[in-house]
PDB file of C-alpha atoms in Angstrom:
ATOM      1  CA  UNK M1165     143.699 155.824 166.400  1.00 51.00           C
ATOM      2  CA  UNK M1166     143.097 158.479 163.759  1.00 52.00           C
ATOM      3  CA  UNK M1167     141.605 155.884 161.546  1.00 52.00           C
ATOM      4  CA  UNK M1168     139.747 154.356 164.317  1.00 47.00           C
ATOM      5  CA  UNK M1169     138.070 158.125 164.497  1.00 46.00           C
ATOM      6  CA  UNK M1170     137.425 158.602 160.713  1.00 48.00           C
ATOM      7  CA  UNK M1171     135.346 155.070 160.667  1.00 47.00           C
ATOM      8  CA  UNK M1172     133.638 156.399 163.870  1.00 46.00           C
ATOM      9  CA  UNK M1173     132.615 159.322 161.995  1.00 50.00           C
ATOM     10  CA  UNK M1174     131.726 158.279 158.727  1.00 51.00           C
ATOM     11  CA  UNK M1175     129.662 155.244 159.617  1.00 49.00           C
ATOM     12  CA  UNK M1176     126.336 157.661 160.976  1.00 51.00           C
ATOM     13  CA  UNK M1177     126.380 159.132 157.276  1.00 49.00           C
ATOM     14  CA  UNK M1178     126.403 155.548 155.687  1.00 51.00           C
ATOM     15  CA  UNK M1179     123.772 154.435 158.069  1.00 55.00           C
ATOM     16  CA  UNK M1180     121.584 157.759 157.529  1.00 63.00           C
ATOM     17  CA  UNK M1181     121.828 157.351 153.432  1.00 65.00           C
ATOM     18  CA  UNK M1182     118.345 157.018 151.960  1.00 81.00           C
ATOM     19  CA  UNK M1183     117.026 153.676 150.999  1.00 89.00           C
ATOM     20  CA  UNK M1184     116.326 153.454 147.215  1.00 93.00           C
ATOM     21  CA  UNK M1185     112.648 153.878 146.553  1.00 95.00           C
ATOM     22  CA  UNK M1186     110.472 151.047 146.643  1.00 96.00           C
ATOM     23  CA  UNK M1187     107.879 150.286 143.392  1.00 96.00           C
ATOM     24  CA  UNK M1188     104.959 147.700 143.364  1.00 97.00           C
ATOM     25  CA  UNK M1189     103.958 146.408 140.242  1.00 96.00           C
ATOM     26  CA  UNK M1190     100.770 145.200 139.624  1.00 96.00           C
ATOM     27  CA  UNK M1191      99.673 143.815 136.213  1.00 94.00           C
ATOM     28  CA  UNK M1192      99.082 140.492 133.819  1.00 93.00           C
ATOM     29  CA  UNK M1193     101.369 138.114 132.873  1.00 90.00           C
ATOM     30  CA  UNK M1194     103.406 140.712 130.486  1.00 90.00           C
ATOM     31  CA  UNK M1195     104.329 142.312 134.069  1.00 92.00           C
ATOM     32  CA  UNK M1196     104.640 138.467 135.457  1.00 92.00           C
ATOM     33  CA  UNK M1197     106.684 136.645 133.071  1.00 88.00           C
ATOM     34  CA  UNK M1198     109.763 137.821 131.489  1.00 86.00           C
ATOM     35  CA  UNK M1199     111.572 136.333 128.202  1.00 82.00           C
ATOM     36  CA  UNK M1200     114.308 133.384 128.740  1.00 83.00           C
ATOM     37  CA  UNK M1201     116.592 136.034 127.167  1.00 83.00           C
ATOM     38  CA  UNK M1202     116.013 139.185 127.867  1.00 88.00           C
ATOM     39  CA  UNK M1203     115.181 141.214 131.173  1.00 91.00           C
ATOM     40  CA  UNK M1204     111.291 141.854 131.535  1.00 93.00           C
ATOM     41  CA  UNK M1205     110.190 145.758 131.095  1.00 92.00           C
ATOM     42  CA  UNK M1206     109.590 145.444 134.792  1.00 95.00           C
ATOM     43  CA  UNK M1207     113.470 144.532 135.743  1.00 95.00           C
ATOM     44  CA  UNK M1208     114.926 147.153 132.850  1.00 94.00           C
ATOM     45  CA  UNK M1209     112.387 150.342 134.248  1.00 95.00           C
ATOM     46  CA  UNK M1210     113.490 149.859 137.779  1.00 96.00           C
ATOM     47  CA  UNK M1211     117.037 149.231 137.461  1.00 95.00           C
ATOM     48  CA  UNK M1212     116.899 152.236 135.454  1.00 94.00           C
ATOM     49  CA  UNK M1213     115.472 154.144 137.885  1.00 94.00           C
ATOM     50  CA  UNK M1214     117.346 152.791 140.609  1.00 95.00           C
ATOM     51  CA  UNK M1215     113.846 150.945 142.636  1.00 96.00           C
ATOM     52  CA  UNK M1216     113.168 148.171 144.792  1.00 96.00           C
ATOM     53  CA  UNK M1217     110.886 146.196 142.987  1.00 96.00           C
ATOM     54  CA  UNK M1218     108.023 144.173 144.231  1.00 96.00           C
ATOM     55  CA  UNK M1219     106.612 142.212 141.248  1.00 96.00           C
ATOM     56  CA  UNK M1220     103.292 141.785 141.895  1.00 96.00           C
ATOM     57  CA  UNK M1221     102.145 140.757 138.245  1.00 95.00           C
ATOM     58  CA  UNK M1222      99.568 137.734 137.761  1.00 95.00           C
ATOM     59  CA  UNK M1223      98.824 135.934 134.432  1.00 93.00           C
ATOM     60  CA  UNK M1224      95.143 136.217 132.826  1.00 93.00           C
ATOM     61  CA  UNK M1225      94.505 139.251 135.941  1.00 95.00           C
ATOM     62  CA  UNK M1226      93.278 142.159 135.475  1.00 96.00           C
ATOM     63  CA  UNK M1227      90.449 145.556 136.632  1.00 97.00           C
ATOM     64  CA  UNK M1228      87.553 143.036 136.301  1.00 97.00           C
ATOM     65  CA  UNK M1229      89.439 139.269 135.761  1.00 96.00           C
ATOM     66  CA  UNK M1230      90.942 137.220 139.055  1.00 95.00           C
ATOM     67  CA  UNK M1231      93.347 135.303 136.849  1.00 93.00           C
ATOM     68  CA  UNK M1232      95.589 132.741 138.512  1.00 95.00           C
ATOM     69  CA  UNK M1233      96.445 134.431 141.741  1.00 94.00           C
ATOM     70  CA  UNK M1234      92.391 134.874 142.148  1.00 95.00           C
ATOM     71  CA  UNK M1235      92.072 138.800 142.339  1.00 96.00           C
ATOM     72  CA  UNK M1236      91.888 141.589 140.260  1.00 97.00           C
ATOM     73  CA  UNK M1237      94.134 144.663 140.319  1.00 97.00           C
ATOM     74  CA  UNK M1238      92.268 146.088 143.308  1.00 97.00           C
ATOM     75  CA  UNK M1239      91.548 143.108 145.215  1.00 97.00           C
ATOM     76  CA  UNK M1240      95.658 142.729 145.332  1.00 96.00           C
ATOM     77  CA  UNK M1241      96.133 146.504 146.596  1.00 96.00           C
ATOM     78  CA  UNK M1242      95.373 146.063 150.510  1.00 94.00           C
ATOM     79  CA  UNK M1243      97.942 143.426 150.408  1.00 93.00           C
ATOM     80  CA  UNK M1244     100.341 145.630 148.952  1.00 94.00           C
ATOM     81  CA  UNK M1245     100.548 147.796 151.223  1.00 93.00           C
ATOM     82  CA  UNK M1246     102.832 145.827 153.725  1.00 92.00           C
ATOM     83  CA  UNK M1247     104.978 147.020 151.095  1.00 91.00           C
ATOM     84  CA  UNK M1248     105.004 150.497 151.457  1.00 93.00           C
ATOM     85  CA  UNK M1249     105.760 151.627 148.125  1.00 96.00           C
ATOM     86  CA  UNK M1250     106.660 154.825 147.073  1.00 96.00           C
ATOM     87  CA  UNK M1251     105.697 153.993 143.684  1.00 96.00           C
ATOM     88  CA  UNK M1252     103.200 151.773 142.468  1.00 97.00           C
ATOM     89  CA  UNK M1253     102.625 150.391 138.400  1.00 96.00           C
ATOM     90  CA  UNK M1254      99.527 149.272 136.945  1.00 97.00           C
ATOM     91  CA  UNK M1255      99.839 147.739 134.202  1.00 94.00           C
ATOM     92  CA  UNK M1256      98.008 145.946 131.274  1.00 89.00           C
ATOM     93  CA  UNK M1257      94.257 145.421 131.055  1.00 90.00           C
ATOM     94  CA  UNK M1258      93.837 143.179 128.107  1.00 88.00           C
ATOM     95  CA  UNK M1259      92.197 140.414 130.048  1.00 91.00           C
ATOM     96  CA  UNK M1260      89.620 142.370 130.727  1.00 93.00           C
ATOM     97  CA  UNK M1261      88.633 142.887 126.706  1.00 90.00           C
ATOM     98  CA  UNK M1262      85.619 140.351 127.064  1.00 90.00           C
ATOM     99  CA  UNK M1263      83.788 142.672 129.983  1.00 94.00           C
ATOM    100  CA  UNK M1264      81.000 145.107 129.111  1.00 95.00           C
ATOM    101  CA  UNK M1265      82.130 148.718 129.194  1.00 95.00           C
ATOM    102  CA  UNK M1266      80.514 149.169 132.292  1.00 96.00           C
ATOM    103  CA  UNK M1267      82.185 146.836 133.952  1.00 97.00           C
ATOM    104  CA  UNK M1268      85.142 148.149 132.499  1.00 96.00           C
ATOM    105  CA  UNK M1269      84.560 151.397 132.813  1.00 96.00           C
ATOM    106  CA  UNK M1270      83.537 150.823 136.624  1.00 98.00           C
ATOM    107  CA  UNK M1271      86.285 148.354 137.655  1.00 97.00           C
ATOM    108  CA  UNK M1272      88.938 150.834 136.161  1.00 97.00           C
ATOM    109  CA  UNK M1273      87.677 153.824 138.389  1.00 98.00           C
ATOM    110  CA  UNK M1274      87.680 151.810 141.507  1.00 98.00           C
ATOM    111  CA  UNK M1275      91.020 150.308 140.945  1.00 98.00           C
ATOM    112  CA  UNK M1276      92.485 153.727 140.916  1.00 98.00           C
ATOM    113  CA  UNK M1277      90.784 155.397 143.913  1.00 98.00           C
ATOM    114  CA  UNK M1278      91.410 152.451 146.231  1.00 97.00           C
ATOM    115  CA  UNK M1279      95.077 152.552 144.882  1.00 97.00           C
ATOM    116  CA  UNK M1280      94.799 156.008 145.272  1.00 97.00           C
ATOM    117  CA  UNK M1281      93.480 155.315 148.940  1.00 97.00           C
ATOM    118  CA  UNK M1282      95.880 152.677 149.892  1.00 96.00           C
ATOM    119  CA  UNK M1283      98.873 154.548 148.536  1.00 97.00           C
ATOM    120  CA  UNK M1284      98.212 158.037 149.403  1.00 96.00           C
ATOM    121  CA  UNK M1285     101.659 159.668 149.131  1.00 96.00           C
ATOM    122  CA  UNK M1286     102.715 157.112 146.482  1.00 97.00           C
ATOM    123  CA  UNK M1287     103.587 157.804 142.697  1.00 96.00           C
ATOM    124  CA  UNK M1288     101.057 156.040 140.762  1.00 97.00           C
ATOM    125  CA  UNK M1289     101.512 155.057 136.968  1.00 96.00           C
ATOM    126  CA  UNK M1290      98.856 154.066 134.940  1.00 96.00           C
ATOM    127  CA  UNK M1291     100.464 152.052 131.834  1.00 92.00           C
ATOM    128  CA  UNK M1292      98.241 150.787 129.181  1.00 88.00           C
ATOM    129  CA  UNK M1293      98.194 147.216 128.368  1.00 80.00           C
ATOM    130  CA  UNK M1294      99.937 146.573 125.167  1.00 71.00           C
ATOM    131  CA  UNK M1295      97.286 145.532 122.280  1.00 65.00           C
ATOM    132  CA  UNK M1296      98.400 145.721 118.481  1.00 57.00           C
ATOM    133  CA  UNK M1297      95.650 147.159 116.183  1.00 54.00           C
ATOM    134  CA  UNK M1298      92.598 149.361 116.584  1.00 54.00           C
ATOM    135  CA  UNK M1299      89.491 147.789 118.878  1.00 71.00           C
ATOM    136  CA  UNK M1300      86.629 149.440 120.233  1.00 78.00           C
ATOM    137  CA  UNK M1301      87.132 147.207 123.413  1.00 82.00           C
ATOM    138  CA  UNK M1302      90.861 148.416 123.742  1.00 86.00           C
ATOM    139  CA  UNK M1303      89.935 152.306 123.216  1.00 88.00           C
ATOM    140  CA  UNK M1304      87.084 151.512 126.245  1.00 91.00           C
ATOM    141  CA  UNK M1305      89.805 150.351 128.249  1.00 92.00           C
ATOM    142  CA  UNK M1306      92.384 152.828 127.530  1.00 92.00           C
ATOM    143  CA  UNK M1307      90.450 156.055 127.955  1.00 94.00           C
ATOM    144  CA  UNK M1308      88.857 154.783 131.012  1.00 96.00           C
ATOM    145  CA  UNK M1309      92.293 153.941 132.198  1.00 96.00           C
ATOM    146  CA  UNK M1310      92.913 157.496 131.291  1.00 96.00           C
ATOM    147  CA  UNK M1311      90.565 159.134 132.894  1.00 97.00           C
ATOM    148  CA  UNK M1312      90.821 157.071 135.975  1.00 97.00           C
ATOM    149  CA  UNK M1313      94.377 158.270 136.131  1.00 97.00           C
ATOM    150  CA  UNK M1314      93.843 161.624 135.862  1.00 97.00           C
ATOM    151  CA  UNK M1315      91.110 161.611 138.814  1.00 97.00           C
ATOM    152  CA  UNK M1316      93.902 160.575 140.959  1.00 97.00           C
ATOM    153  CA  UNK M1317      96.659 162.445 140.310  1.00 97.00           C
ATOM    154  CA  UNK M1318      98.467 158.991 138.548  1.00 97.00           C
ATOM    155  CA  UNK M1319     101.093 159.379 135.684  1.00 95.00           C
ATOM    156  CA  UNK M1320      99.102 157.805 132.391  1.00 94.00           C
ATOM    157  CA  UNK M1321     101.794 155.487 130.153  1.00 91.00           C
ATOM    158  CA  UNK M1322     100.239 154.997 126.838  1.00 87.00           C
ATOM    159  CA  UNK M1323     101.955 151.927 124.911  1.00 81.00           C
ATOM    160  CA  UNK M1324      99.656 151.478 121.855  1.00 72.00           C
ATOM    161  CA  UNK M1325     100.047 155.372 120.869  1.00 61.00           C
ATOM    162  CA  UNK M1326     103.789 154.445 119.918  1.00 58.00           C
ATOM    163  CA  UNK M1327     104.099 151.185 119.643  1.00 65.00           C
ATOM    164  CA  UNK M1328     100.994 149.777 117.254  1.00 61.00           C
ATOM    165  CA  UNK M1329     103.070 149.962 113.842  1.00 65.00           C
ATOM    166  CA  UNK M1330     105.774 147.997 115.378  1.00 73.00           C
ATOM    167  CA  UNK M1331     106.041 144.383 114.303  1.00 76.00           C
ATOM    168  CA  UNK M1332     107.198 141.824 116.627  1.00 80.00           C
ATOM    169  CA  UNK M1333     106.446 142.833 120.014  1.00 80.00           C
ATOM    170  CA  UNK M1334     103.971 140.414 120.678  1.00 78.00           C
ATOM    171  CA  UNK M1335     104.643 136.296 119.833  1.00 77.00           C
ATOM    172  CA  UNK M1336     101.805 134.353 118.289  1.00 74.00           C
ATOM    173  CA  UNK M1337     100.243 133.562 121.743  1.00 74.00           C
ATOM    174  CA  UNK M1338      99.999 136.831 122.975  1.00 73.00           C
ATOM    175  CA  UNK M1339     102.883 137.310 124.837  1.00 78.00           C
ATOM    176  CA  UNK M1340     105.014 139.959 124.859  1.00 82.00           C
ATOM    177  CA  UNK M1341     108.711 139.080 122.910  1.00 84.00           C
ATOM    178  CA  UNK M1342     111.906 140.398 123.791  1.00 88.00           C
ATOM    179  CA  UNK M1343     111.461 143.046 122.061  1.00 87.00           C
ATOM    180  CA  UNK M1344     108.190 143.894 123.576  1.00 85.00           C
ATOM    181  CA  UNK M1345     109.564 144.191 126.904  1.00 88.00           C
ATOM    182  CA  UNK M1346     112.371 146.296 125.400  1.00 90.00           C
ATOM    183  CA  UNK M1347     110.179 149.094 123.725  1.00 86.00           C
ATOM    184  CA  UNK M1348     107.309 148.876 126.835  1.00 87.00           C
ATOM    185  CA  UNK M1349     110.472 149.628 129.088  1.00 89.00           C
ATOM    186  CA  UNK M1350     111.997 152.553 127.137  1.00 89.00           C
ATOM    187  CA  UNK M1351     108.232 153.884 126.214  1.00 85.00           C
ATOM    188  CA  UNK M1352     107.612 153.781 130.192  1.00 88.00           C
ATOM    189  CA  UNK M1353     111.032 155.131 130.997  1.00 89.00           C
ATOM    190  CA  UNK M1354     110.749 157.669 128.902  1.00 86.00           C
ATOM    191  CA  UNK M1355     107.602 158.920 130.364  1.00 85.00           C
ATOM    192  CA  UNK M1356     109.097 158.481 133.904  1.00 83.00           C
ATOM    193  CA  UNK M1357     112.024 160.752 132.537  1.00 71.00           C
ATOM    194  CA  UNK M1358     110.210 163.400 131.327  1.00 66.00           C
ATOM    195  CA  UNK M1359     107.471 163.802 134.046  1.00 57.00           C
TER     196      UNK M1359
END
């Protein structure tokens, strides 16, 4: 009987215990796809932070490009929000390296107030897509990406500040390696970490 009790009792604390958070990603295919041996960045930041994830990642997508799924970033968000994420990841941006910076520029702000919109208590990140070398196309991108961020309160991940010296991250085809999902997850966790 005692024991009967003591199950009785505990089982309103198990069912009251907080559900892990839940985090959408959005991004290109390095969010998408993840290496045949190795976790993607995506897997390793959210086990390590203990999230639900939702990958919402979609290869050759982007601010301004549809890529396969046929929408960019902010086309995807109203979707998303069946979700109801308590954290949502953008992510990457290269695809987007052949639009003027107007368009760039543009697209970027409006992706972040509709997420900003859509997700209104949500913790937004705003990681930089993950292009070796100097380009005036890729500094367009990443300060508007910046700036974007900041008018919204979002958390701004840059990758190429700590990661453009580093060979190997990305494979001849523009993917990201192994390794590239490694340092984009312990660059991003780190950030997460020390917010």
């Amino acid at each position: 009987m005692a024991i009967l009790v003591a199950a009785m009792m505990a089982s309103p604390l198990v069912a009251c215990s907080p559900e892990p958070p839940t985090a959408v990603f959005l991004g290109d295919s390095a969010t998408a796809t993840a290496p045949t041996d190795a976790p993607s960045w995506v897997d390793s930041v959210s086990q390590d932070q203990g999230w639900i994830e939702v990958n919402a990642g979609c290869e050759g997508s982007g601010y301004t490009q549809r890529g396969v799924c046929m929408a960019t970033y902010r086309e995807q968000l109203p979707v998303l929000a069946a979700d109801e994420p308590d954290v949502v990841v953008v992510s990457g941006g290269i695809d987007d390296l052949g639009a003027t910076p107007g368009e760039i520029r543009a697209a970027v702000r409006a992706t972040y107030l509709e997420a900003r919109e859509t997700f209104p208590e949500a913790t937004i990140y705003a990681v930089t897509g993950l292009a070796i070398g100097t380009d005036d196309a890729v500094d367009v991108l990443d300060n508007a990406v910046e700036e974007a961020a900041a008018s919204v309160g979002a958390i701004y991940v840059d990758l190429g500040e700590g990661l453009d010296d580093t060979p190997g991250l990305v494979s001849a085809d523009g993917d990201l390696t192994a390794a590239g999902h490694a340092a984009v997850a312990e660059l991003t966790t780190n950030v997460i970490g020390g917010e």
